[in-house]
Coordinates of C-alpha atoms in Angstrom, one line a residue:
G249 CA 9.3 -2.7 -18.3
Q250 CA 8.9 -1.7 -14.6
S251 CA 5.6 -0.5 -13.1
L252 CA 5.4 3.2 -12.6
G253 CA 3.5 2.6 -9.4
Y254 CA 0.1 3.6 -10.5
G255 CA -2.9 2.2 -12.4
F256 CA -6.6 2.7 -13.2
V257 CA -9.7 0.8 -12.5
N258 CA -13.0 1.6 -14.3
Y259 CA -16.3 0.7 -12.4
I260 CA -19.7 0.4 -14.0
D261 CA -21.5 1.5 -10.9
P262 CA -20.3 4.8 -9.2
K263 CA -21.2 3.3 -5.8
D264 CA -18.7 0.5 -6.3
A265 CA -16.0 3.0 -7.1
E266 CA -16.8 5.0 -4.0
K267 CA -16.7 1.8 -1.9
A268 CA -13.3 0.9 -3.4
I269 CA -11.9 4.3 -2.4
N270 CA -13.3 4.1 1.1
T271 CA -12.0 0.5 1.6
L272 CA -8.6 0.7 0.0
N273 CA -7.3 4.2 0.2
G274 CA -4.5 4.3 2.8
L275 CA -4.0 0.5 2.7
R276 CA -0.5 -0.6 3.6
L277 CA 1.0 -2.9 0.8
Q278 CA 4.4 -4.2 1.7
T279 CA 6.7 -1.1 1.7
K280 CA 4.0 1.3 0.5
T281 CA 0.8 3.0 1.6
I282 CA -1.4 3.2 -1.5
K283 CA -3.5 6.2 -2.5
V284 CA -6.9 5.5 -4.1
S285 CA -8.9 8.4 -5.5
Y286 CA -11.1 9.4 -8.5
A287 CA -9.0 9.9 -11.6
R288 CA -8.9 13.3 -13.2
P289 CA -9.3 13.8 -16.9
S290 CA -5.8 14.1 -18.5
S291 CA -4.8 17.6 -19.6
A292 CA -1.6 19.6 -20.1
S293 CA -2.4 21.7 -17.0
I294 CA -2.0 18.8 -14.6
R295 CA 0.9 16.9 -16.2
D296 CA 4.4 17.1 -14.9
A297 CA 3.4 18.6 -11.5
N298 CA 5.6 16.3 -9.4
L299 CA 8.5 18.0 -7.6
Y300 CA 11.7 16.4 -6.2
V301 CA 12.9 18.1 -3.0
S302 CA 16.3 17.5 -1.4
G303 CA 18.3 18.9 1.4
L304 CA 15.3 18.8 3.8
P305 CA 16.1 18.8 7.6
K306 CA 16.1 15.2 8.9
T307 CA 13.6 16.2 11.5
M308 CA 11.0 17.5 9.1
T309 CA 7.8 15.5 9.0
Q310 CA 5.5 14.9 6.0
K311 CA 2.9 17.2 7.5
E312 CA 5.5 20.0 7.9
L313 CA 6.6 19.4 4.3
E314 CA 3.0 19.8 3.1
Q315 CA 2.6 22.9 5.2
L316 CA 5.7 24.4 3.6
F317 CA 4.5 23.8 0.0
S318 CA 0.7 24.2 0.5
Q319 CA 1.0 28.0 0.2
Y320 CA 1.6 27.5 -3.6
G321 CA -1.4 25.3 -4.4
R322 CA -3.4 22.1 -3.8
I323 CA -1.2 19.1 -2.9
I324 CA -2.3 15.8 -4.3
T325 CA 0.3 13.6 -2.7
S326 CA 3.5 14.0 -0.6
R327 CA 6.2 11.7 0.6
I328 CA 9.4 11.9 2.5
L329 CA 11.9 9.0 1.9
V330 CA 13.1 7.3 5.0
D331 CA 15.8 4.8 5.7
Q332 CA 14.0 1.4 5.7
V333 CA 16.2 0.1 8.6
T334 CA 16.5 3.1 10.9
G335 CA 13.3 4.9 9.9
V336 CA 15.3 8.2 9.8
S337 CA 14.5 10.7 7.0
R338 CA 16.9 10.8 4.0
G339 CA 16.2 14.5 3.6
V340 CA 14.5 13.8 0.3
G341 CA 10.9 14.2 -0.6
F342 CA 8.3 14.4 -3.4
I343 CA 5.4 16.8 -3.7
R344 CA 2.7 16.4 -6.4
F345 CA 0.6 19.5 -7.0
D346 CA -2.8 19.6 -8.6
K347 CA -1.6 21.7 -11.5
R348 CA 1.8 22.3 -13.2
I349 CA 1.6 26.1 -12.7
E350 CA 1.4 25.5 -8.9
A351 CA 4.6 23.4 -9.1
E352 CA 6.3 26.1 -11.1
E353 CA 5.4 28.7 -8.4
A354 CA 6.7 26.4 -5.6
I355 CA 10.1 26.1 -7.4
K356 CA 10.3 29.9 -7.8
G357 CA 9.4 30.4 -4.1
L358 CA 11.4 27.6 -2.4
N359 CA 14.3 26.5 -4.5
G360 CA 17.5 27.6 -2.8
Q361 CA 15.6 28.8 0.3
K362 CA 16.2 27.8 4.0
P363 CA 13.0 26.6 5.6
S364 CA 12.5 26.9 9.3
G365 CA 14.9 24.6 11.1
A366 CA 17.2 24.1 8.1
T367 CA 20.9 24.9 8.1
E368 CA 21.3 24.4 4.4
P369 CA 19.1 25.7 1.5
I370 CA 16.8 23.1 -0.1
T371 CA 16.7 22.1 -3.7
V372 CA 13.3 22.0 -5.4
K373 CA 12.9 20.9 -9.0
F374 CA 10.7 18.8 -11.3
A375 CA 10.9 15.1 -10.5
N376 CA 10.8 14.1 -14.2
N377 CA 14.0 16.0 -15.0
P378 CA 16.2 13.6 -17.1
S379 CA 19.2 14.4 -14.9
Q380 CA 17.3 13.1 -11.9
K381 CA 18.9 9.6 -12.2
T382 CA 20.0 9.6 -8.5
S383 CA 16.5 9.8 -7.2
Q384 CA 15.4 7.0 -9.5
A385 CA 18.2 4.8 -8.3
L386 CA 17.3 5.6 -4.7
L387 CA 13.6 4.7 -5.3
S388 CA 14.6 1.5 -7.0
Q389 CA 16.9 0.6 -4.1
L390 CA 14.2 1.4 -1.6
Y391 CA 11.3 -0.4 -3.1
Q392 CA 13.0 -3.4 -4.8
S393 CA 15.6 -4.4 -2.2
P394 CA 15.0 -8.2 -1.6
N395 CA 16.1 -7.8 2.0
R396 CA 13.1 -5.5 2.7
R397 CA 10.4 -7.5 1.0
Y398 CA 8.6 -8.1 4.2
P399 CA 9.2 -5.1 6.6
G400 CA 7.7 -5.7 10.0
P401 CA 5.8 -5.3 12.0
L402 CA 3.4 -4.1 9.4
H403 CA 0.3 -2.2 10.4
H404 CA -2.9 -0.8 9.0
Q405 CA -4.4 2.0 11.0
A406 CA -5.1 0.5 14.5
Q407 CA -4.5 -3.1 13.5
R408 CA -1.0 -4.6 14.1
F409 CA 0.5 -7.7 12.6
R410 CA 3.5 -9.5 14.1
F411 CA 5.4 -12.0 12.0
S412 CA 5.8 -15.6 12.8
P413 CA 9.4 -16.7 13.5
I414 CA 9.2 -18.9 10.5
T415 CA 11.6 -17.4 8.0
I416 CA 10.8 -16.8 4.3
D417 CA 13.6 -19.2 3.3
G418 CA 12.0 -21.8 5.5
M419 CA 8.7 -21.3 3.7
T420 CA 10.1 -21.4 0.2
S421 CA 11.5 -24.9 0.9
L422 CA 7.9 -26.1 0.7
V423 CA 7.7 -25.3 -3.0
G424 CA 7.2 -28.4 -5.0
M425 CA 5.2 -30.2 -2.4
N426 CA 1.7 -31.1 -3.4
I427 CA 0.0 -28.3 -1.5
P428 CA -3.7 -27.7 -2.1
G429 CA -5.1 -24.3 -2.8
H430 CA -3.5 -23.5 -6.1
T431 CA -5.9 -22.1 -8.7
G432 CA -5.5 -20.7 -12.2
T433 CA -5.1 -17.2 -10.8
G434 CA -3.0 -17.9 -7.7
W435 CA -3.2 -19.5 -4.2
C436 CA -6.5 -19.7 -2.5
I437 CA -6.5 -19.2 1.3
F438 CA -9.4 -20.3 3.6
V439 CA -10.1 -17.9 6.5
Y440 CA -12.3 -19.2 9.3
N441 CA -13.9 -17.7 12.4
L442 CA -14.7 -14.2 11.1
S443 CA -17.4 -12.2 12.9
P444 CA -20.9 -11.9 11.4
D445 CA -20.2 -8.2 10.6
S446 CA -17.0 -8.9 8.6
D447 CA -16.9 -7.7 5.1
E448 CA -14.3 -7.8 2.2
S449 CA -12.4 -4.8 3.6
V450 CA -11.3 -6.8 6.6
L451 CA -9.7 -9.4 4.3
W452 CA -8.0 -6.7 2.2
Q453 CA -6.6 -5.1 5.3
L454 CA -5.4 -8.4 6.8
F455 CA -3.7 -9.9 3.7
G456 CA -2.7 -6.8 1.7
P457 CA 0.5 -6.2 3.7
F458 CA 1.9 -9.6 2.8
G459 CA 1.8 -9.3 -1.0
A460 CA -0.3 -9.2 -4.1
V461 CA -3.9 -10.1 -3.4
N462 CA -6.0 -11.0 -6.5
N463 CA -9.4 -11.4 -4.9
V464 CA -11.2 -11.6 -1.5
K465 CA -14.6 -13.0 -0.8
V466 CA -16.7 -13.1 2.4
I467 CA -19.3 -15.9 2.4
R468 CA -22.7 -14.5 3.5
D469 CA -25.9 -16.0 4.7
F470 CA -28.5 -15.7 1.9
N471 CA -31.3 -14.5 4.2
T472 CA -29.4 -12.1 6.6
N473 CA -26.5 -11.0 4.4
K474 CA -24.3 -11.5 7.4
C475 CA -20.9 -13.2 7.2
K476 CA -21.2 -17.0 7.8
G477 CA -17.9 -17.0 9.6
F478 CA -15.5 -17.7 6.8
G479 CA -14.1 -16.3 3.6
F480 CA -11.5 -16.8 0.9
V481 CA -8.4 -14.8 -0.2
T482 CA -6.5 -15.5 -3.5
M483 CA -2.9 -14.4 -3.5
T484 CA -0.7 -14.3 -6.6
N485 CA 2.6 -15.6 -5.1
Y486 CA 3.1 -18.8 -3.1
D487 CA 5.8 -17.4 -0.8
E488 CA 3.6 -14.4 0.1
A489 CA 0.5 -16.6 0.7
A490 CA 2.6 -19.0 2.9
M491 CA 3.9 -16.1 4.9
A492 CA 0.4 -14.7 5.3
I493 CA -0.9 -18.0 6.6
A494 CA 2.1 -18.5 9.0
S495 CA 1.6 -15.0 10.4
L496 CA -2.2 -14.8 10.5
N497 CA -3.2 -18.3 11.6
G498 CA -4.0 -17.9 15.3
Y499 CA -4.2 -14.1 14.9
R500 CA -6.7 -12.5 17.3
L501 CA -9.2 -10.3 15.4
G502 CA -11.5 -8.6 18.0
D503 CA -12.7 -11.4 20.3
R504 CA -12.0 -14.2 17.7
V505 CA -9.0 -16.2 16.9
L506 CA -8.7 -16.8 13.2
Q507 CA -7.9 -20.1 11.5
V508 CA -6.0 -19.5 8.2
S509 CA -4.9 -22.2 5.8
F510 CA -4.6 -23.1 2.1
K511 CA -8.0 -24.0 0.8
T512 CA -8.5 -27.8 0.4
N513 CA -10.3 -29.5 -2.4
K514 CA -13.3 -29.9 0.0
T515 CA -16.1 -27.5 -1.0
H516 CA -17.4 -25.1 1.6
K517 CA -21.1 -24.6 1.2

């Protein structure tokens, strides 16, 4: 019943799909950086091309891992698992190739070999091997640990977010109070003092790191199509919405200081 970590979105207009990729690819969401790209038609040649690699030197970077494996084919995604507290590599990684045959060649070429800088041979095998329970347990521990729900400081490219000293426990104590902003699909947040050039991608980048975002909307002037200075963000979970408000209210974006709060019943025209 748990998410496998990927999904699909179908757009009517190809331009909208392209905009979604440009806006959201590489966005930091809690403990993960998401990849957004065009889906490929399913076929036997591209299935089961994900490799599990262990015994990597702790100093090896993701770029070096890709360089090691790229000789065998086109790499779709790569990842090195790191300790969430220390940031040190766990010596474990994943490589997904474009095609199954490329993954097979990588296993033949690298399994049991010592890459440059390694003192021990590395193990390379298919990630979907039924015996691979240890990696699944490791992933589950990494991504679902309640203690690492809000790692910080979060960042997206050049932008940095620092958390408010208000603790999550302190915020959850507000549950049950008659707080405005709740809608049928989540909690609506009002964001004020955006620049005229702001678009939806700004709101995705600001609020995405705090949790599940359902929808964002920048309010534009009908004549100029420029942002009128405010917008709305709908987040699924109250705790995450409250944390986003506590962290982003008063946040300086460019030369402006944002005002962020739960949306009141007052209509903004």
